[in-house]
Tab-separated table of N, CA and C in Angstrom:
chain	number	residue	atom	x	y	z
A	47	UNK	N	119.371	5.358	4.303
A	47	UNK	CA	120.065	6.554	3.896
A	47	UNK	C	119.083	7.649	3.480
A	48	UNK	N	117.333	6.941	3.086
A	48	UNK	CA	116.868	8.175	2.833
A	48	UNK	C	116.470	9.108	3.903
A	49	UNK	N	116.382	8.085	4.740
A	49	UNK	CA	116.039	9.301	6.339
A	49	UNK	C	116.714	10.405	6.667
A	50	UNK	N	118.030	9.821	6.485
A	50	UNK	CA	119.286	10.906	6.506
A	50	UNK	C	118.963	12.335	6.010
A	51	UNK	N	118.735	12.118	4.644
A	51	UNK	CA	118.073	13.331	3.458
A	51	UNK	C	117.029	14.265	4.578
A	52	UNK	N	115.852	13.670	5.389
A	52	UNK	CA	114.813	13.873	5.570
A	52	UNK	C	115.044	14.869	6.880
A	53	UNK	N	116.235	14.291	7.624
A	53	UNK	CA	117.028	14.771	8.815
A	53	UNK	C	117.304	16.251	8.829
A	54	UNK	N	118.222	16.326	7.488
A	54	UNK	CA	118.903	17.394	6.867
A	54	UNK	C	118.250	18.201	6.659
A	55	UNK	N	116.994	18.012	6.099
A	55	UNK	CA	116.144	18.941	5.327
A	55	UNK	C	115.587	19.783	6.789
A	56	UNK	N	114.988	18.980	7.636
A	56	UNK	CA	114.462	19.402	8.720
A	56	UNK	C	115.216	20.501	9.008
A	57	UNK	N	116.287	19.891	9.507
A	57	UNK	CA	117.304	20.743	10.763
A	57	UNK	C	117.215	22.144	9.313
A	58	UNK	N	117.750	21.596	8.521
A	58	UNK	CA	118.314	23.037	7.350
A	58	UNK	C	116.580	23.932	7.174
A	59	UNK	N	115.817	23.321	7.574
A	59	UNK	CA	114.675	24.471	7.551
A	59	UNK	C	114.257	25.159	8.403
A	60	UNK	N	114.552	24.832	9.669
A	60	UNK	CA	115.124	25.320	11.157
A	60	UNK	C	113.888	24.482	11.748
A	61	UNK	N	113.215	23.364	11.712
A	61	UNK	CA	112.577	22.733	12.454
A	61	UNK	C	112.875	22.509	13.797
A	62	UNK	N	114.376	22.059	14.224
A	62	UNK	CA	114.899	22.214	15.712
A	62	UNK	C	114.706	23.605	16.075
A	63	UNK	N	114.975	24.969	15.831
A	63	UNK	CA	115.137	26.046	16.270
A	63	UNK	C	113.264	26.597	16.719
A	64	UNK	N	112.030	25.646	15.978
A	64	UNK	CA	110.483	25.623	16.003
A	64	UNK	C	110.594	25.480	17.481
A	65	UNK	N	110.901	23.997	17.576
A	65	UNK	CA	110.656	23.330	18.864
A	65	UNK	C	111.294	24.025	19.883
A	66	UNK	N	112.114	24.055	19.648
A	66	UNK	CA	113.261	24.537	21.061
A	66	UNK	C	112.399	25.898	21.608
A	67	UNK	N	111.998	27.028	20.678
A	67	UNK	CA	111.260	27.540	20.929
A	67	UNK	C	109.787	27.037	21.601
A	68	UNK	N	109.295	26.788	20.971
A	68	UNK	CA	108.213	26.200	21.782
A	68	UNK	C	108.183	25.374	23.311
A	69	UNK	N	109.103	25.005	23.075
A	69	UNK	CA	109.980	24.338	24.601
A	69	UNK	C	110.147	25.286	25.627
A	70	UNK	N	111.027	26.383	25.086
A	70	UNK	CA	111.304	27.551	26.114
A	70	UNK	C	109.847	28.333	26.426
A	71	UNK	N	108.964	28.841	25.342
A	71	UNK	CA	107.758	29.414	25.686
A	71	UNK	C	106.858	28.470	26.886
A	72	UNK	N	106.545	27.000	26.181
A	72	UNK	CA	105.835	26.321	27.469
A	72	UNK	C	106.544	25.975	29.107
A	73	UNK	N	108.052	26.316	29.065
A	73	UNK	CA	108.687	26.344	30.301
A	73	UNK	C	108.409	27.893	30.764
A	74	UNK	N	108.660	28.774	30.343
A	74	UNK	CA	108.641	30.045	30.821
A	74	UNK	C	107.196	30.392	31.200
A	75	UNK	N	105.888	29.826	30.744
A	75	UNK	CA	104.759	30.144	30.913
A	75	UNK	C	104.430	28.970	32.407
A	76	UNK	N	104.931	28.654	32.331
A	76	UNK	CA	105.055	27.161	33.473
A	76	UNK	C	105.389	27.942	34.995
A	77	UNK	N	106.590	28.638	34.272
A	77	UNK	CA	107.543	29.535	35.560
A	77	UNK	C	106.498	30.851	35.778
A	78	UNK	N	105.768	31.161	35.160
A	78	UNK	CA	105.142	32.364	35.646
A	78	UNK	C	103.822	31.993	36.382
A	79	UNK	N	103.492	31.132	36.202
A	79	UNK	CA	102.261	30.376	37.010
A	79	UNK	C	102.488	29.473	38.191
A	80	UNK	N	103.891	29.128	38.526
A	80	UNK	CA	104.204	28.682	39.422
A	80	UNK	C	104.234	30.220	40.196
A	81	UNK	N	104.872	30.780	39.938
A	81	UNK	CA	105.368	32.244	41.165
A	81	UNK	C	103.556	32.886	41.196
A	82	UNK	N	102.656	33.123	40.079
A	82	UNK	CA	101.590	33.476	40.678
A	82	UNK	C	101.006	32.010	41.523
A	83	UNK	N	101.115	31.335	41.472
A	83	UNK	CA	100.738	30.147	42.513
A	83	UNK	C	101.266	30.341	43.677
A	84	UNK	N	102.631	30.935	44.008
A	84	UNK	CA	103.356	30.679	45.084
A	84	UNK	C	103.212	32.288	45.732
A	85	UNK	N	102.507	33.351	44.935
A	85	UNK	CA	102.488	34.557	45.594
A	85	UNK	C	100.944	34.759	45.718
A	86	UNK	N	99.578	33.989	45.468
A	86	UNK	CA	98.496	33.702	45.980
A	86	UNK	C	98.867	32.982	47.228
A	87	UNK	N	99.349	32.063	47.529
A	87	UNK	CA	99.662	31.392	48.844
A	87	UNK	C	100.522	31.999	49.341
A	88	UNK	N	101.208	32.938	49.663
A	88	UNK	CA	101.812	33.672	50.859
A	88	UNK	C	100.765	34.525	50.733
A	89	UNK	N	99.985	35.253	50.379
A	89	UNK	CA	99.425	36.180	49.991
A	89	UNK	C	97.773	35.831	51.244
A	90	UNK	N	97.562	34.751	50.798
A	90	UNK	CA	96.525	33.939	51.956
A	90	UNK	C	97.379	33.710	53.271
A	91	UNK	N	98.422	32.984	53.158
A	91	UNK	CA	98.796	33.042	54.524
A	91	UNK	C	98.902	34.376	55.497
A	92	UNK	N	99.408	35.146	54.737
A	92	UNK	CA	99.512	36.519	55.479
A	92	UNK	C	98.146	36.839	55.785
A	93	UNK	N	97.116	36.914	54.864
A	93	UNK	CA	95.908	37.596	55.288
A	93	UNK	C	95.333	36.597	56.701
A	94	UNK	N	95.818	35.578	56.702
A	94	UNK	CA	95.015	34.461	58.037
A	94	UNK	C	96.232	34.829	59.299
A	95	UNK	N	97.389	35.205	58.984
A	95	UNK	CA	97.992	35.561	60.222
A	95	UNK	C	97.582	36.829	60.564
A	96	UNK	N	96.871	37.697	59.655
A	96	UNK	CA	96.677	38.886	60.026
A	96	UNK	C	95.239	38.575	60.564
A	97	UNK	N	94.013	37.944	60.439
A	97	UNK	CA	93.355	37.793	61.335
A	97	UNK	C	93.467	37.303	62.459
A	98	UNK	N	94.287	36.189	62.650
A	98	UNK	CA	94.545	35.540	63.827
A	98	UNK	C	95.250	36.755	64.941
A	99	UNK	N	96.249	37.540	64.491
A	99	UNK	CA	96.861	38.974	65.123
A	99	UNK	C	95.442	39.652	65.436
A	100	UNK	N	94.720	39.927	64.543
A	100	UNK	CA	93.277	41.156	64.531
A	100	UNK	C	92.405	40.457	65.667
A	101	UNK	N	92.303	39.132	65.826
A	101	UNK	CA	91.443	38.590	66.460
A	101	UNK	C	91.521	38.519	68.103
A	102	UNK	N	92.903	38.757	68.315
A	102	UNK	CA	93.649	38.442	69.617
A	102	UNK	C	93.438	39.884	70.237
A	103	UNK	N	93.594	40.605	69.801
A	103	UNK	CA	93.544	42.127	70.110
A	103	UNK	C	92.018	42.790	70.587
A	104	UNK	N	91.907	43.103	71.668
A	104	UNK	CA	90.682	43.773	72.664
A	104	UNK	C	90.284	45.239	71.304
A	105	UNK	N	88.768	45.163	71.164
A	105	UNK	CA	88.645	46.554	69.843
A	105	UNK	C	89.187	47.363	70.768
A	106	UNK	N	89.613	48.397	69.796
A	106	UNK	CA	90.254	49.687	70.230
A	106	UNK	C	88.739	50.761	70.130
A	107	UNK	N	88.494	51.930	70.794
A	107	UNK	CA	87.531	52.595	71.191
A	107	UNK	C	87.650	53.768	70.130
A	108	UNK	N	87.598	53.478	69.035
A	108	UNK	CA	87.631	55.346	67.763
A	108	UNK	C	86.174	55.379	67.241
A	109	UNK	N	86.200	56.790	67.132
A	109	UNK	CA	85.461	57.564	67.315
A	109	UNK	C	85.091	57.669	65.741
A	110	UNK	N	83.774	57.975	65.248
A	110	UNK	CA	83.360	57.863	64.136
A	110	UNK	C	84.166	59.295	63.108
A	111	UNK	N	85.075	60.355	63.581
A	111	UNK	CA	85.972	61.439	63.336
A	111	UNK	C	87.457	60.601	63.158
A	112	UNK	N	87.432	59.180	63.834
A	112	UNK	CA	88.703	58.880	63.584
A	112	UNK	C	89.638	58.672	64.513
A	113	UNK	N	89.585	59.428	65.285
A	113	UNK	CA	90.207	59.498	66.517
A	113	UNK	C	89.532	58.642	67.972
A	114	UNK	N	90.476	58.463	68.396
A	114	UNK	CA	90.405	57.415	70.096
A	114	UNK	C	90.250	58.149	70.941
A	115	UNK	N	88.861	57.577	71.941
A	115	UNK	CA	88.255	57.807	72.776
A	115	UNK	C	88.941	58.778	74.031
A	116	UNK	N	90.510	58.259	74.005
A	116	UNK	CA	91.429	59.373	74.658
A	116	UNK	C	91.120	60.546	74.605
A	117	UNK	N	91.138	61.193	73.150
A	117	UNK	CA	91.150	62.119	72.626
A	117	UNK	C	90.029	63.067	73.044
A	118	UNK	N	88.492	62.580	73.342
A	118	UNK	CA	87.813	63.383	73.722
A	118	UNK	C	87.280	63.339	75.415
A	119	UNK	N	86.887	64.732	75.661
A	119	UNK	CA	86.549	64.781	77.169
A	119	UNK	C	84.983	63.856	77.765
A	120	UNK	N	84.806	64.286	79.266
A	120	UNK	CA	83.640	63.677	79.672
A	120	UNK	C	82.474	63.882	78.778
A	121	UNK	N	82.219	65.249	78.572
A	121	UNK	CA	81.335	65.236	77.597
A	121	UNK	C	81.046	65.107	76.306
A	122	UNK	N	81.942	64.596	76.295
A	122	UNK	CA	82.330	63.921	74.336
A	122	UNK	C	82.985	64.384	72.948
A	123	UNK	N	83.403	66.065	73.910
A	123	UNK	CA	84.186	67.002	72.675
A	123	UNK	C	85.380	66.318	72.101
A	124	UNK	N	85.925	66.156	71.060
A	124	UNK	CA	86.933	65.807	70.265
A	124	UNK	C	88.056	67.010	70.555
A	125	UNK	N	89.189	66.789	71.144
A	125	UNK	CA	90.222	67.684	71.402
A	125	UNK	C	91.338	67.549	70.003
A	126	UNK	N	91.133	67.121	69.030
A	126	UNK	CA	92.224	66.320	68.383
A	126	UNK	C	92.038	67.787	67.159
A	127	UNK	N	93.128	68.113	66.551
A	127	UNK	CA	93.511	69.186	65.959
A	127	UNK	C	93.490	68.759	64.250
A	128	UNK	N	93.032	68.837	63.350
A	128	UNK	CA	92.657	67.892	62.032
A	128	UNK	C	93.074	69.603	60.719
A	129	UNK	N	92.923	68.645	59.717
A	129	UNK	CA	92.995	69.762	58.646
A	129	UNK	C	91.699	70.677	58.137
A	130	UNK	N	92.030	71.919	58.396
A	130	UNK	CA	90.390	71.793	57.258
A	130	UNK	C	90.976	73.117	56.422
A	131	UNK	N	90.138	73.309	55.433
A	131	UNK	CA	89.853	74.580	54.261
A	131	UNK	C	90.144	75.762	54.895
A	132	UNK	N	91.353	76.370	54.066
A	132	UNK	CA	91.387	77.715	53.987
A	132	UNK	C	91.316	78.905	53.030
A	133	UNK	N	91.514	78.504	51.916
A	133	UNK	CA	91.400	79.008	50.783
A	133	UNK	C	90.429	78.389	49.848
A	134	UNK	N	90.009	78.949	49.155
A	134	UNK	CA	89.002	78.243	47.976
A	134	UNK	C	89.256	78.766	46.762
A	135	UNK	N	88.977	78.371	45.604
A	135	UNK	CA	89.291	79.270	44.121
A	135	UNK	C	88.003	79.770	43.782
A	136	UNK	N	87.559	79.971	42.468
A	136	UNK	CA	86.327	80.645	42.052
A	136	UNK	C	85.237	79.472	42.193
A	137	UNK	N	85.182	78.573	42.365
A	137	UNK	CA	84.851	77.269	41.721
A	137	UNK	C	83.898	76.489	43.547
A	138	UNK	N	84.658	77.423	44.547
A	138	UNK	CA	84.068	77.076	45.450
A	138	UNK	C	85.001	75.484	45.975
A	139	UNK	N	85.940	75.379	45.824
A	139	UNK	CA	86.949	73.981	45.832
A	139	UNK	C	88.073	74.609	46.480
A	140	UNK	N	88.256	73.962	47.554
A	140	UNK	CA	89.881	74.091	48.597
A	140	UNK	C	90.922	73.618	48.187
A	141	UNK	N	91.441	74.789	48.217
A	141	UNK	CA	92.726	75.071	47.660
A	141	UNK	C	93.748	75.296	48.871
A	142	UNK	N	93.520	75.371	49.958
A	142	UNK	CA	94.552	75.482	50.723
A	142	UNK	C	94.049	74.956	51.951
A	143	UNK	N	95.002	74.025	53.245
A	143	UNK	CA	94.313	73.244	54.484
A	143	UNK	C	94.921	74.340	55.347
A	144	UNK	N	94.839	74.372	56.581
A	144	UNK	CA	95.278	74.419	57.643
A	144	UNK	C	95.041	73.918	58.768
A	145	UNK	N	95.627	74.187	60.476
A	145	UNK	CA	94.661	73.446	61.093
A	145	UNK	C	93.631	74.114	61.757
A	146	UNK	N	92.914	73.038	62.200
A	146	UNK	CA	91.701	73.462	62.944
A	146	UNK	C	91.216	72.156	64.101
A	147	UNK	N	90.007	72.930	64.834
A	147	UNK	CA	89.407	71.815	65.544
A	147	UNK	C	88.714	70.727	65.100
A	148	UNK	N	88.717	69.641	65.712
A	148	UNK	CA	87.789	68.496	64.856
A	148	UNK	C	86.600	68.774	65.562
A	149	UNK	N	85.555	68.830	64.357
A	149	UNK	CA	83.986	69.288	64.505
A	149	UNK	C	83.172	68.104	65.416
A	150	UNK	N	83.770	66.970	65.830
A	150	UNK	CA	83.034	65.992	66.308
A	150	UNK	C	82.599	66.420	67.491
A	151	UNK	N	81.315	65.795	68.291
A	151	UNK	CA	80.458	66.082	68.887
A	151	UNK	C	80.499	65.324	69.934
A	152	UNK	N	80.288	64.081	69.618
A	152	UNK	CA	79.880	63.148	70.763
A	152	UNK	C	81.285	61.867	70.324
A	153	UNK	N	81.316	61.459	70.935
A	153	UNK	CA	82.357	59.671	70.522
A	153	UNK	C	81.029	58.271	71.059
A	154	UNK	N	80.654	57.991	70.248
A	154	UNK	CA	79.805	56.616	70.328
A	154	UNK	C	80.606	55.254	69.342
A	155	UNK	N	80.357	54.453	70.689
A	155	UNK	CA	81.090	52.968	70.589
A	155	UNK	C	81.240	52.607	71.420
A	156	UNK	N	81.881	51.329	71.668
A	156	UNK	CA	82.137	50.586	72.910
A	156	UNK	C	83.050	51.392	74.195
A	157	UNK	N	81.927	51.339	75.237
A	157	UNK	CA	83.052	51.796	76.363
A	157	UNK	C	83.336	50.729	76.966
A	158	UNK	N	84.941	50.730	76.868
A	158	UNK	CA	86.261	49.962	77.797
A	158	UNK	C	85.662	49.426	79.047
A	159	UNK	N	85.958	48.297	78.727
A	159	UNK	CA	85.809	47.617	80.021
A	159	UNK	C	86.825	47.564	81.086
A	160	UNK	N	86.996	48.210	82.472
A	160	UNK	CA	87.643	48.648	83.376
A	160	UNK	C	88.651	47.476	83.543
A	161	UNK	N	89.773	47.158	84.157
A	161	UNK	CA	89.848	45.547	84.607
A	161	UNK	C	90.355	45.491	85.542
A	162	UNK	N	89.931	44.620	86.462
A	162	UNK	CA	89.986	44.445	87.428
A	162	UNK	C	90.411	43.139	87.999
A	163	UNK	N	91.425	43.189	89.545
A	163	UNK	CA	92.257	42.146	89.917
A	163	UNK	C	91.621	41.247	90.901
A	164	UNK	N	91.695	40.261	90.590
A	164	UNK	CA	90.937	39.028	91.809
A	164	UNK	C	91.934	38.060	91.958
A	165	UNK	N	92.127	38.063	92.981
A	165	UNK	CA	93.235	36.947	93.856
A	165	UNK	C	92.768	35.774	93.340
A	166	UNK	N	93.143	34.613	93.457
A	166	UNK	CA	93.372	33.460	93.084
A	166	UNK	C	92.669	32.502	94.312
A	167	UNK	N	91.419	31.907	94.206
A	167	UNK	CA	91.038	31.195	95.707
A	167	UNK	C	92.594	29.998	95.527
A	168	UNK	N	93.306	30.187	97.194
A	168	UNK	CA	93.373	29.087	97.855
A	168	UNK	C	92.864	27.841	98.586
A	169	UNK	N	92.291	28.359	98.990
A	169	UNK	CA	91.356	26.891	100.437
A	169	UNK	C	90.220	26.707	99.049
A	170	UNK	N	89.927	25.723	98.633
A	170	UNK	CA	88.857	25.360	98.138
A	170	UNK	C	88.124	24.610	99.363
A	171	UNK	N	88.515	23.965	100.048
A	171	UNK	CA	87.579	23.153	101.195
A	171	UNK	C	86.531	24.065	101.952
């Protein structure tokens, strides 16, 4: 019967209401480390499907201005129409864009490899 006493005292000092707390804090800290666990791993998967996509793909031919090799002629002018400075304040700092020509010169990088069709040998003999 003296345990009883000892029971009472507990609960009436809020000893259950300690724990229970502590219960919910170490579950809820549990739950937030599971979802950063589970959003590092999609997070990797995506980045390895995105190489495996990046890897499959022939480089594309851009131009150190930004723009694709389309864009400029035989002799390497950049036709592509970009922003630049029109206004400035006292300070010598642009304050206003408009457009203009892109200043690029030449396009250096890989030139495209042509491709070309070859029949299939039949007669091996």
């Amino acid at each position: 019967m003296n345990w009883l006493w000892w029971v009472l005292i507990f609960f009436g000092v809020g000893g259950f209401t300690k724990i229970a707390d502590m219960g919910r804090t170490a579950l809820r800290t549990r739950h937030e480390r599971k979802l950063e666990l589970l959003e590092s791993q999609q997070a990797r998967e995506r980045e390895q499907r995105e190489a495996l996509e990046s890897a499959s793909r022939p480089p594309q031919p851009i131009c150190g201005c930004t723009h694709h090799l389309a864009k400029h002629d035989k002799q390497g002018r950049c036709h592509e129409t970009v922003e630049v400075p029109v206004a400035w304040d006292g300070e010598k700092k642009p304050t206003g864009y408009g457009p203009g020509p892109c200043n690029c010169q030449q396009y250096i990088g890989p030139q495209p490899l042509s491709t070309y069709y070859a029949e299939d040998l039949t007669d091996l003999a």
